[in-house]
Coordinates of C-alpha atoms and ligand atoms in Angstrom, one line a residue:
X1 CA 131.5 195.1 101.1
X2 CA 130.4 195.4 104.1
X3 CA 127.4 192.8 104.8
X4 CA 124.5 192.3 107.7
X5 CA 122.7 188.8 107.7
X6 CA 119.6 188.6 110.1
X7 CA 118.5 185.0 111.0
X8 CA 121.6 182.7 111.3
X9 CA 119.3 179.4 110.9
X10 CA 119.6 177.0 107.9
X11 CA 119.5 179.3 104.9
X12 CA 121.0 182.8 106.7
X13 CA 124.2 180.8 108.3
X14 CA 125.1 179.5 105.1
X15 CA 124.6 182.7 103.1
X16 CA 126.4 184.8 105.7
X17 CA 129.4 182.5 106.0
X18 CA 129.4 181.8 102.3
X19 CA 129.5 186.5 101.1
X20 CA 132.1 185.7 103.9
X21 CA 133.9 182.9 101.5
X22 CA 133.3 185.6 98.8
X23 CA 135.0 188.0 99.8
X24 CA 133.2 190.5 101.7
X25 CA 132.5 191.3 105.1
X26 CA 129.8 190.3 107.5
X27 CA 128.1 190.1 110.3
X28 CA 125.1 187.3 111.2
X29 CA 122.8 188.6 114.0
X30 CA 120.4 186.5 115.4
X31 CA 118.0 186.6 119.0
X32 CA 119.1 183.0 119.4
X33 CA 121.9 183.1 121.5
X34 CA 123.1 179.7 121.9
X35 CA 123.2 179.6 117.7
X36 CA 125.5 183.1 118.5
X37 CA 127.5 181.3 120.8
X38 CA 127.7 178.2 118.1
X39 CA 128.2 180.4 115.7
X40 CA 130.9 182.9 116.9
X41 CA 132.9 179.9 117.7
X42 CA 133.1 178.4 114.3
X43 CA 131.1 175.7 115.0
X44 CA 127.8 175.3 112.9
X45 CA 124.7 175.1 114.5
X46 CA 122.9 171.8 112.5
X47 CA 124.7 169.8 110.2
X48 CA 124.6 170.8 106.3
X49 CA 128.4 170.1 104.1
X50 CA 130.7 171.8 103.9
X51 CA 129.5 174.2 106.1
X52 CA 131.7 173.5 108.7
X53 CA 135.2 174.2 106.2
X54 CA 133.9 177.9 105.3
X55 CA 132.6 179.1 108.5
X56 CA 137.0 178.1 109.9
X57 CA 138.6 179.8 106.6
X58 CA 135.6 182.8 107.3
X59 CA 136.9 183.0 110.9
X60 CA 140.5 182.7 109.8
X61 CA 140.3 185.7 107.4
X62 CA 138.5 188.1 110.6
X63 CA 135.4 189.0 107.3
X64 CA 132.6 187.1 109.6
X65 CA 131.6 187.5 112.7
X66 CA 128.4 186.9 114.6
X67 CA 126.1 188.7 117.7
X68 CA 122.8 188.7 118.6
X69 CA 122.7 193.1 119.3
X70 CA 120.9 194.2 115.8
X71 CA 123.2 197.4 116.6
X72 CA 126.0 195.7 115.0
X73 CA 124.1 195.7 111.9
X74 CA 124.8 199.3 111.6
X75 CA 127.3 200.5 109.3
X76 CA 126.5 197.8 106.9
X77 CA 125.5 198.5 104.0
X78 CA 123.8 195.6 102.4
X79 CA 121.3 193.5 105.6
X80 CA 120.2 190.1 104.2
X81 CA 117.0 189.5 106.2
X82 CA 116.9 185.8 106.3
X83 CA 114.7 184.8 108.9
X84 CA 111.9 182.2 109.2
X85 CA 108.0 182.6 108.3
X86 CA 106.2 179.0 109.4
X87 CA 103.3 178.0 108.9
X88 CA 101.3 179.4 111.3
X89 CA 99.4 177.5 114.4
X90 CA 95.9 176.2 113.1
X91 CA 96.1 177.7 110.0
X92 CA 97.2 177.4 106.5
X93 CA 98.9 181.1 106.2
X94 CA 103.1 182.5 106.6
X95 CA 103.5 184.0 110.4
X96 CA 105.4 186.8 109.4
X97 CA 105.7 188.1 112.7
X98 CA 109.6 187.4 112.6
X99 CA 110.4 189.5 109.1
X100 CA 107.7 192.0 110.4
X101 CA 110.1 191.9 114.3
X102 CA 113.8 191.7 112.1
X103 CA 113.0 195.0 109.7
X104 CA 110.7 196.8 112.5
X105 CA 114.9 196.2 115.3
X106 CA 116.9 196.4 111.8
X107 CA 115.3 200.1 110.8
X108 CA 116.5 202.3 113.9
X109 CA 120.3 200.8 112.8
X110 CA 119.4 201.9 109.6
X111 CA 122.1 205.1 107.5
X112 CA 120.4 206.6 104.0
X113 CA 121.5 204.6 100.9
X114 CA 121.3 201.0 102.9
X115 CA 119.5 198.2 101.2
X116 CA 117.8 196.0 102.8
X117 CA 117.7 192.4 100.6
X118 CA 114.6 189.5 101.2
X119 CA 115.7 186.8 101.2
X120 CA 112.5 184.6 103.4
X121 CA 109.9 183.0 101.4
X122 CA 107.4 185.8 102.0
X123 CA 103.4 186.4 100.2
X124 CA 103.2 188.1 97.5
X125 CA 102.8 192.1 98.7
X126 CA 105.0 191.8 101.3
X127 CA 108.0 193.3 99.7
X128 CA 105.9 196.6 98.9
X129 CA 104.8 197.1 102.1
X130 CA 108.3 196.5 104.0
X131 CA 110.1 198.9 100.8
X132 CA 107.3 201.7 102.3
X133 CA 109.0 201.4 105.9
X134 CA 112.6 200.8 105.1
X135 CA 112.2 204.2 102.3
X136 CA 111.0 206.1 105.7
X137 CA 114.7 206.5 106.6
X138 CA 116.0 207.0 103.0
X139 CA 116.7 203.2 103.3
X140 CA 115.7 201.4 99.7
X141 CA 114.4 197.6 99.2
X142 CA 114.9 193.8 97.1
X143 CA 113.6 190.8 97.4
X144 CA 116.4 188.7 96.4
X145 CA 114.6 185.0 96.6
X146 CA 117.3 181.4 98.1
X147 CA 116.7 178.3 96.1
X148 CA 119.8 177.0 97.7
X149 CA 118.4 172.7 99.0
X150 CA 119.5 171.8 102.2
X151 CA 122.6 169.3 102.1
X152 CA 123.4 171.2 99.1
X153 CA 123.3 174.6 100.3
X154 CA 126.6 175.5 100.8
X155 CA 127.8 174.9 96.9
X156 CA 124.0 176.2 96.3
X157 CA 125.3 179.8 97.1
X158 CA 128.1 180.1 96.2
X159 CA 127.5 179.2 92.4
X160 CA 123.8 179.5 91.9
X161 CA 121.7 178.2 89.1
X162 CA 120.3 181.5 89.0
X163 CA 119.8 185.0 90.6
X164 CA 116.3 186.7 91.4
X165 CA 116.4 191.0 92.2
X166 CA 113.1 192.3 92.3
X167 CA 113.7 195.9 92.6
X168 CA 111.8 199.5 92.6
X169 CA 111.0 200.9 89.7
X170 CA 113.5 203.9 88.2
X171 CA 116.9 205.5 89.7
X172 CA 116.4 203.0 93.0
X173 CA 116.0 199.9 91.4
X174 CA 119.2 200.6 89.5
X175 CA 121.0 201.1 92.8
X176 CA 120.3 198.2 94.4
X177 CA 120.8 196.7 91.4
X178 CA 124.0 197.4 90.8
X179 CA 124.6 196.2 95.1
X180 CA 123.9 193.2 94.4
X181 CA 126.1 192.7 91.3
X182 CA 128.8 193.4 93.7
X183 CA 127.8 191.4 96.4
X184 CA 127.6 188.6 93.8
X185 CA 129.6 189.4 91.1
X186 CA 132.4 186.9 92.6
X187 CA 129.4 184.2 92.3
X188 CA 128.0 184.8 89.4
X189 CA 129.7 183.0 86.2
X190 CA 129.2 184.1 82.3
X191 CA 125.8 182.3 81.4
X192 CA 124.6 182.4 85.5
X193 CA 121.1 184.0 85.0
X194 CA 120.1 186.8 85.7
X195 CA 116.3 187.5 85.9
X196 CA 115.9 191.3 87.1
X197 CA 112.6 192.0 87.7
X198 CA 109.8 193.7 90.1
X199 CA 109.3 192.7 93.9
X200 CA 105.7 190.2 92.8
X201 CA 107.1 189.0 90.0
X202 CA 110.4 188.2 92.4
X203 CA 108.5 186.7 95.2
X204 CA 106.1 184.9 93.5
X205 CA 108.8 183.1 91.8
X206 CA 109.9 181.4 95.2
X207 CA 106.3 179.7 95.9
X208 CA 105.9 179.2 92.4
X209 CA 109.1 177.1 92.2
X210 CA 108.3 175.1 95.5
X211 CA 105.2 175.2 94.3
X212 CA 106.1 173.3 91.2
X213 CA 108.7 171.5 92.3
X214 CA 106.2 169.4 95.5
X215 CA 103.8 168.9 92.4
X216 CA 105.5 167.2 90.4
X217 CA 106.8 164.9 93.2
X218 CA 103.0 164.5 94.4
X219 CA 102.1 163.9 91.2
X220 CA 104.8 160.5 90.7
X221 CA 103.2 160.2 93.9
X222 CA 99.5 160.1 92.6
X223 CA 101.1 158.1 89.8
X224 CA 103.1 155.3 92.0
X225 CA 98.9 154.9 94.0
X226 CA 98.0 154.2 90.3
X227 CA 100.3 151.7 90.5
X228 CA 99.7 150.3 93.9
X229 CA 96.5 148.7 92.3
X230 CA 97.1 148.7 88.5
X231 CA 100.6 146.3 89.6
X232 CA 102.1 148.8 87.6
X233 CA 105.9 149.2 88.5
X234 CA 106.3 153.5 88.8
X235 CA 110.2 153.2 89.0
X236 CA 109.8 152.6 85.8
X237 CA 106.6 154.8 84.7
X238 CA 109.0 157.6 86.1
X239 CA 112.2 156.8 84.3
X240 CA 109.9 156.6 81.0
X241 CA 108.0 159.7 81.2
X242 CA 111.8 161.1 82.3
X243 CA 113.9 160.8 79.3
X244 CA 110.8 163.3 78.0
X245 CA 113.2 166.0 77.8
X246 CA 110.4 168.3 78.7
X247 CA 109.3 166.4 81.9
X248 CA 113.1 165.5 83.2
X249 CA 113.6 162.6 85.3
X250 CA 114.6 164.9 88.0
X251 CA 112.0 165.2 91.1
X252 CA 110.2 161.9 90.3
X253 CA 110.9 159.9 93.0
X254 CA 108.5 157.7 94.1
X255 CA 108.1 157.4 97.8
X256 CA 107.3 158.9 101.4
X257 CA 106.7 162.1 99.6
X258 CA 107.8 165.8 100.8
X259 CA 109.0 167.7 103.9
X260 CA 111.1 170.6 105.3
X261 CA 111.0 173.8 105.9
X262 CA 109.7 175.0 102.9
X263 CA 108.2 172.8 100.4
X264 CA 104.5 172.0 103.1
X265 CA 104.5 175.8 104.6
X266 CA 105.0 177.0 101.4
X267 CA 102.2 175.6 99.5
X268 CA 100.5 176.3 102.4
X269 CA 101.0 179.8 102.4
X270 CA 100.2 180.5 99.2
X271 CA 97.0 178.7 99.0
X272 CA 96.4 180.9 101.8
X273 CA 97.7 184.0 99.6
X274 CA 96.3 183.6 96.7
X275 CA 92.5 182.9 99.2
X276 CA 93.2 186.0 99.7
X277 CA 93.7 188.2 96.8
X278 CA 90.0 186.4 95.5
X279 CA 92.1 183.6 93.7
X280 CA 91.6 180.9 95.7
X281 CA 90.6 178.8 93.0
X282 CA 93.6 179.1 90.5
X283 CA 96.0 176.7 92.7
X284 CA 93.2 174.9 94.3
X285 CA 94.8 172.0 93.3
X286 CA 98.0 172.4 96.0
X287 CA 95.6 171.4 98.3
X288 CA 95.3 167.7 96.0
X289 CA 99.0 168.5 96.3
X290 CA 99.4 168.1 100.2
X291 CA 96.7 165.5 100.3
X292 CA 98.8 163.2 97.9
X293 CA 101.7 164.1 100.2
X294 CA 100.1 163.5 103.2
X295 CA 98.9 160.1 101.5
X296 CA 101.9 158.4 101.0
X297 CA 103.0 159.2 105.3
X298 CA 100.1 156.8 105.4
X299 CA 100.8 154.3 102.9
X300 CA 104.1 153.7 104.7
X301 CA 102.2 152.8 107.6
X302 CA 100.1 151.4 106.9
X303 CA 102.4 149.1 104.7
X304 CA 104.5 147.7 108.0
X305 CA 101.0 147.5 109.5
X306 CA 99.7 144.7 106.5
X307 CA 103.3 142.9 106.8
X308 CA 103.3 142.7 110.2
X309 CA 99.6 140.7 109.8
X310 CA 98.0 144.1 111.6
X311 CA 99.2 143.4 114.9
X312 CA 101.5 145.9 115.2
X313 CA 101.3 145.5 119.3
X314 CA 105.1 145.2 120.4
X315 CA 106.7 144.3 117.3
X316 CA 110.2 145.4 116.6
X317 CA 110.1 147.7 114.1
X318 CA 114.1 149.1 113.1
X319 CA 113.0 152.8 110.9
X320 CA 115.8 153.4 109.3
X321 CA 115.4 157.9 108.6
X322 CA 114.1 160.9 110.9
X323 CA 115.5 163.2 108.9
X324 CA 112.9 165.0 105.7
X325 CA 115.9 164.4 103.6
X326 CA 119.3 163.0 103.2
X327 CA 122.6 164.4 104.1
X328 CA 120.7 167.3 106.0
X329 CA 119.3 166.4 110.0
X330 CA 116.2 168.8 109.9
X331 CA 113.9 167.1 111.1
X332 CA 110.5 170.0 109.8
X333 CA 108.0 168.4 109.2
X334 CA 109.6 165.1 107.9
X335 CA 108.1 162.4 106.6
X336 CA 110.4 160.0 108.1
X337 CA 109.9 161.3 111.2
X338 CA 106.0 161.2 110.9
X339 CA 106.1 157.4 110.4
X340 CA 108.0 156.1 114.0
X341 CA 105.4 158.4 116.0
X342 CA 103.0 157.2 114.1
X343 CA 104.1 153.0 114.4
X344 CA 105.1 153.8 117.7
X345 CA 101.6 155.5 118.4
X346 CA 100.0 152.0 117.5
X347 CA 102.1 150.3 119.0
X348 CA 105.0 149.4 117.6
X349 CA 108.1 148.7 120.0
X350 CA 110.5 151.1 117.5
X351 CA 114.0 151.8 117.4
X352 CA 115.0 154.7 114.9
X353 CA 118.1 155.1 113.6
X354 CA 119.3 158.8 112.3
X355 CA 123.2 160.0 111.4
X356 CA 122.6 162.8 112.1
X357 CA 118.8 163.9 113.1
X358 CA 118.4 161.9 116.2
X359 CA 119.2 165.1 118.1
X360 CA 116.4 166.9 116.6
X361 CA 113.5 164.3 116.4
X362 CA 114.3 163.6 120.3
X363 CA 113.5 167.6 121.9
X364 CA 110.3 166.9 119.4
X365 CA 109.8 163.7 120.6
X366 CA 111.0 162.6 123.1
X367 CA 109.0 159.4 123.7
X368 CA 110.3 157.6 120.6
X369 CA 113.5 154.8 120.8
X370 CA 116.8 155.6 119.2
X371 CA 119.5 153.5 118.3
X372 CA 123.0 154.3 117.8
X373 CA 123.8 152.4 115.3
X374 CA 122.7 151.3 111.9
X375 CA 123.3 148.1 113.4
X376 CA 121.6 148.6 116.8
X377 CA 118.7 149.9 115.4
X378 CA 118.4 146.6 113.4
X379 CA 119.0 143.5 115.7
X380 CA 115.9 141.9 116.8
X381 CA 113.9 144.3 113.7
X382 CA 110.6 141.8 112.7
X383 CA 110.5 144.4 109.9
X384 CA 113.0 147.1 108.3
X385 CA 111.5 150.9 106.7
X386 CA 113.8 153.1 105.6
X387 CA 112.0 156.4 105.3
X388 CA 115.2 158.4 104.8
X389 CA 118.0 157.7 102.0
X390 CA 121.5 158.0 103.5
X391 CA 123.7 156.4 101.3
X392 CA 125.0 154.6 104.4
X393 CA 121.2 152.6 104.2
X394 CA 121.3 152.3 100.7
X395 CA 124.4 150.1 101.2
X396 CA 123.7 147.7 103.0
X397 CA 124.0 143.9 102.5
X398 CA 120.6 142.4 102.8
X399 CA 122.8 139.2 103.6
X400 CA 124.2 140.9 106.4
X401 CA 121.4 143.0 107.4
X402 CA 119.2 139.3 108.2
X403 CA 122.1 138.2 110.3
X404 CA 121.2 141.2 113.0
X405 CA 117.1 140.8 112.1
X406 CA 114.3 138.0 113.7
X407 CA 112.0 139.1 110.3
X408 CA 113.2 139.1 106.9
X409 CA 110.3 141.6 105.5
X410 CA 112.4 145.4 104.6
X411 CA 109.4 148.1 103.7
X412 CA 111.5 150.4 101.3
X413 CA 109.8 154.7 102.1
X414 CA 112.4 155.7 99.5
X415 CA 112.4 153.0 96.2
X416 CA 115.9 153.5 97.8
X417 CA 116.7 149.9 97.7
X418 CA 117.9 147.4 94.9
X419 CA 114.7 144.9 95.6
X420 CA 116.5 141.8 93.1
X421 CA 119.2 142.0 95.3
X422 CA 116.8 142.5 98.4
X423 CA 115.0 139.6 97.4
X424 CA 117.6 137.0 96.1
X425 CA 118.4 137.3 99.7
X426 CA 115.2 135.9 101.2
X427 CA 113.4 139.6 101.8
X428 CA 110.3 140.4 101.4
X429 CA 110.5 143.7 99.7
X430 CA 107.5 146.2 99.7
X431 CA 108.5 149.3 97.8
X432 CA 106.1 152.5 97.0
X433 CA 103.7 152.4 94.0
X434 CA 105.7 149.1 92.6
X435 CA 104.9 145.2 92.9
Ligands
NAI1 N1 116.1 176.3 104.9 C1 116.3 176.7 103.8 O1 117.1 175.0 102.9 C2 115.8 177.6 103.2 C3 114.1 178.6 103.4 N2 114.4 179.7 102.7 C4 113.4 180.2 103.8 O2 114.2 180.9 104.3 C5 113.8 181.6 105.3 C6 114.1 181.2 106.7 O3 114.3 179.3 107.1 P1 115.6 178.9 107.6 O4 116.3 179.1 107.8 O5 114.8 176.9 106.9 O6 114.5 179.6 109.1 P2 115.2 178.5 110.6 O7 113.9 178.2 111.7 O8 117.1 178.0 110.8 O9 116.4 179.9 110.8 C7 115.2 181.2 110.7 C8 116.6 181.8 112.1 O10 115.8 183.2 111.8 C9 115.8 183.9 113.4 N3 115.5 185.2 113.9 C10 114.0 185.0 113.9 N4 113.2 186.7 114.0 C11 114.9 187.1 115.0 C12 114.8 188.2 115.0 N5 114.1 189.4 114.9 N6 116.8 188.7 114.1 C13 117.3 188.2 114.0 N7 116.7 186.8 114.0 C14 116.1 186.4 113.9 C15 116.1 182.4 114.7 O11 116.1 182.9 115.5 C16 116.7 181.4 113.2 O12 117.8 181.1 114.3 C17 111.8 181.4 105.6 O13 111.4 181.7 104.6 C18 112.2 180.0 104.5 O14 111.1 179.5 103.7 C19 114.3 179.9 101.6 C20 114.8 178.5 100.9 C21 116.3 178.3 101.0
UGA2 O1 113.1 176.8 99.8 C1 113.7 176.3 100.5 O2 113.6 176.2 101.2 C2 113.9 175.3 98.9 O3 113.1 174.3 99.4 C3 113.4 172.9 98.2 O4 114.9 172.4 99.1 P1 114.8 171.5 100.5 O5 113.7 171.3 101.1 O6 115.7 171.6 100.6 O7 114.6 169.9 99.2 P2 114.5 169.4 99.0 O8 115.3 168.6 97.6 O9 113.4 170.1 97.6 O10 113.5 168.0 99.0 C4 112.8 168.2 100.0 C5 111.2 166.8 99.6 O11 110.8 166.5 98.9 C6 111.5 165.1 98.2 N1 111.4 164.6 97.0 C7 112.5 165.0 96.4 C8 112.6 164.8 95.3 C9 111.6 163.8 94.7 O12 112.2 163.0 93.4 N2 111.0 163.1 95.5 C10 110.6 163.8 97.0 O13 110.1 162.9 97.6 C11 112.6 165.3 99.4 O14 112.8 163.8 99.6 C12 111.8 166.1 100.1 O15 111.9 165.4 101.4 C13 113.9 173.1 96.7 O16 114.6 172.0 96.1 C14 114.9 174.4 96.9 O17 114.9 174.7 95.4 C15 114.3 176.3 97.6 O18 115.1 176.7 97.8

């Protein structure tokens, strides 16, 4: 099928390449000319495992092209909207400027019978509004929220764990479902769950999923706070409650908290939308989820300063990790970058290292100093802080690290190091919510 993907960022570039990989003829459209130039040359504009390989194979197949010109979307039967929905400046609500702009720009190129498919994460009610607009030219709309995780984006798109279609009632909805089934035919196995529902439910499924994940993380981080004042170990607590299949161990890793381009802004946008709908109190707990999460960044900063006897000025701090999670170069609302910036602001001599996220960090915070390698960051450090659990950091040998550093203090902001091994090598080990 001929498909367009409007917006080629972390979601759209992966979606476009994956759809070509599934055999469709795809044009990816973005207003960012530099991004389109890179993608057209077969290069990924951000770090995502597996993306370079599928970009290359899709390009060689001739099924994937990119353009800055919306006119190139004309002739596609299905148009995916994958533009950003960031938090509005100074507000909690989502900024829908890009979604509205993309749909307005697309409408002149839609033909009767075309299907516009929303993938961006939007406040409930957006799809119904957009549907009315695309219907003016005889097109229809479906809402197909995306659940991919950065770092696993290709795998999650090509083999999704479930698909949700929000469609219109009656015959147009049935037609939309048939078109989406055809697009995803090769991605669906016999037992991939498929939920076909209305627009509002599809929109809410997405924000509810992210709100639940954020709540799960803040729950365990709240337990970490209690563990810190009672001498308990939150990692053992997580293992023990996680054995209950109703709870499950995943997303119970306490640490510096969640970040990224989605969970933080999605819970805030959800709160704002609920308030607009007169039901702010129903999700008032999300404000607490957010507050717990932000306290954990502060906790890491405080721990580092505490280990330095309250005197961070001119002390060398090796910050290992800047990305919001491993296997990504994304630093949007990254707790790791936030910790580096705060420590720098408090007068510490911060030298940061991340395998993939330094260029993005330097663009946002040029005041920070970056090391060329993990060893260069560790050289003469008074304190080592791990804030993104890259494999390279988890595998560090405490005996070898001690040969590089000046002090032997490590703050493990992700509880990802072997505390016993580091202590055995003579280190003062400080974890999150564990003695
Ligand atoms: N990043 C992720 O892992 C996931 C993101 N989402 C949602 O997907 C949406 C996009 O997120 P990201 O890809 O992370 O954002 P992003 O910021 O990486 O990409 C958005 C892209 O849209 C482009 N754009 C803006 N206006 C445009 C227009 N009028 N026409 C064409 N292109 C335009 C921008 O230049 C940018 O390249 C958001 O709503 C997000 O919440 C959903 C699931 C996963
Ligand atoms: O809407 C989105 O964009 C996506 O948001 C998240 O995916 P992502 O942001 O890529 O990353 P996650 O793996 O969910 O991690 C989010 C943050 O939580 C943190 N985290 C995760 C798990 C955990 O136990 N503890 C914890 O602190 C991570 O370090 C990271 O900062 C969701 O997992 C995806 O399903 C969703 O599609």
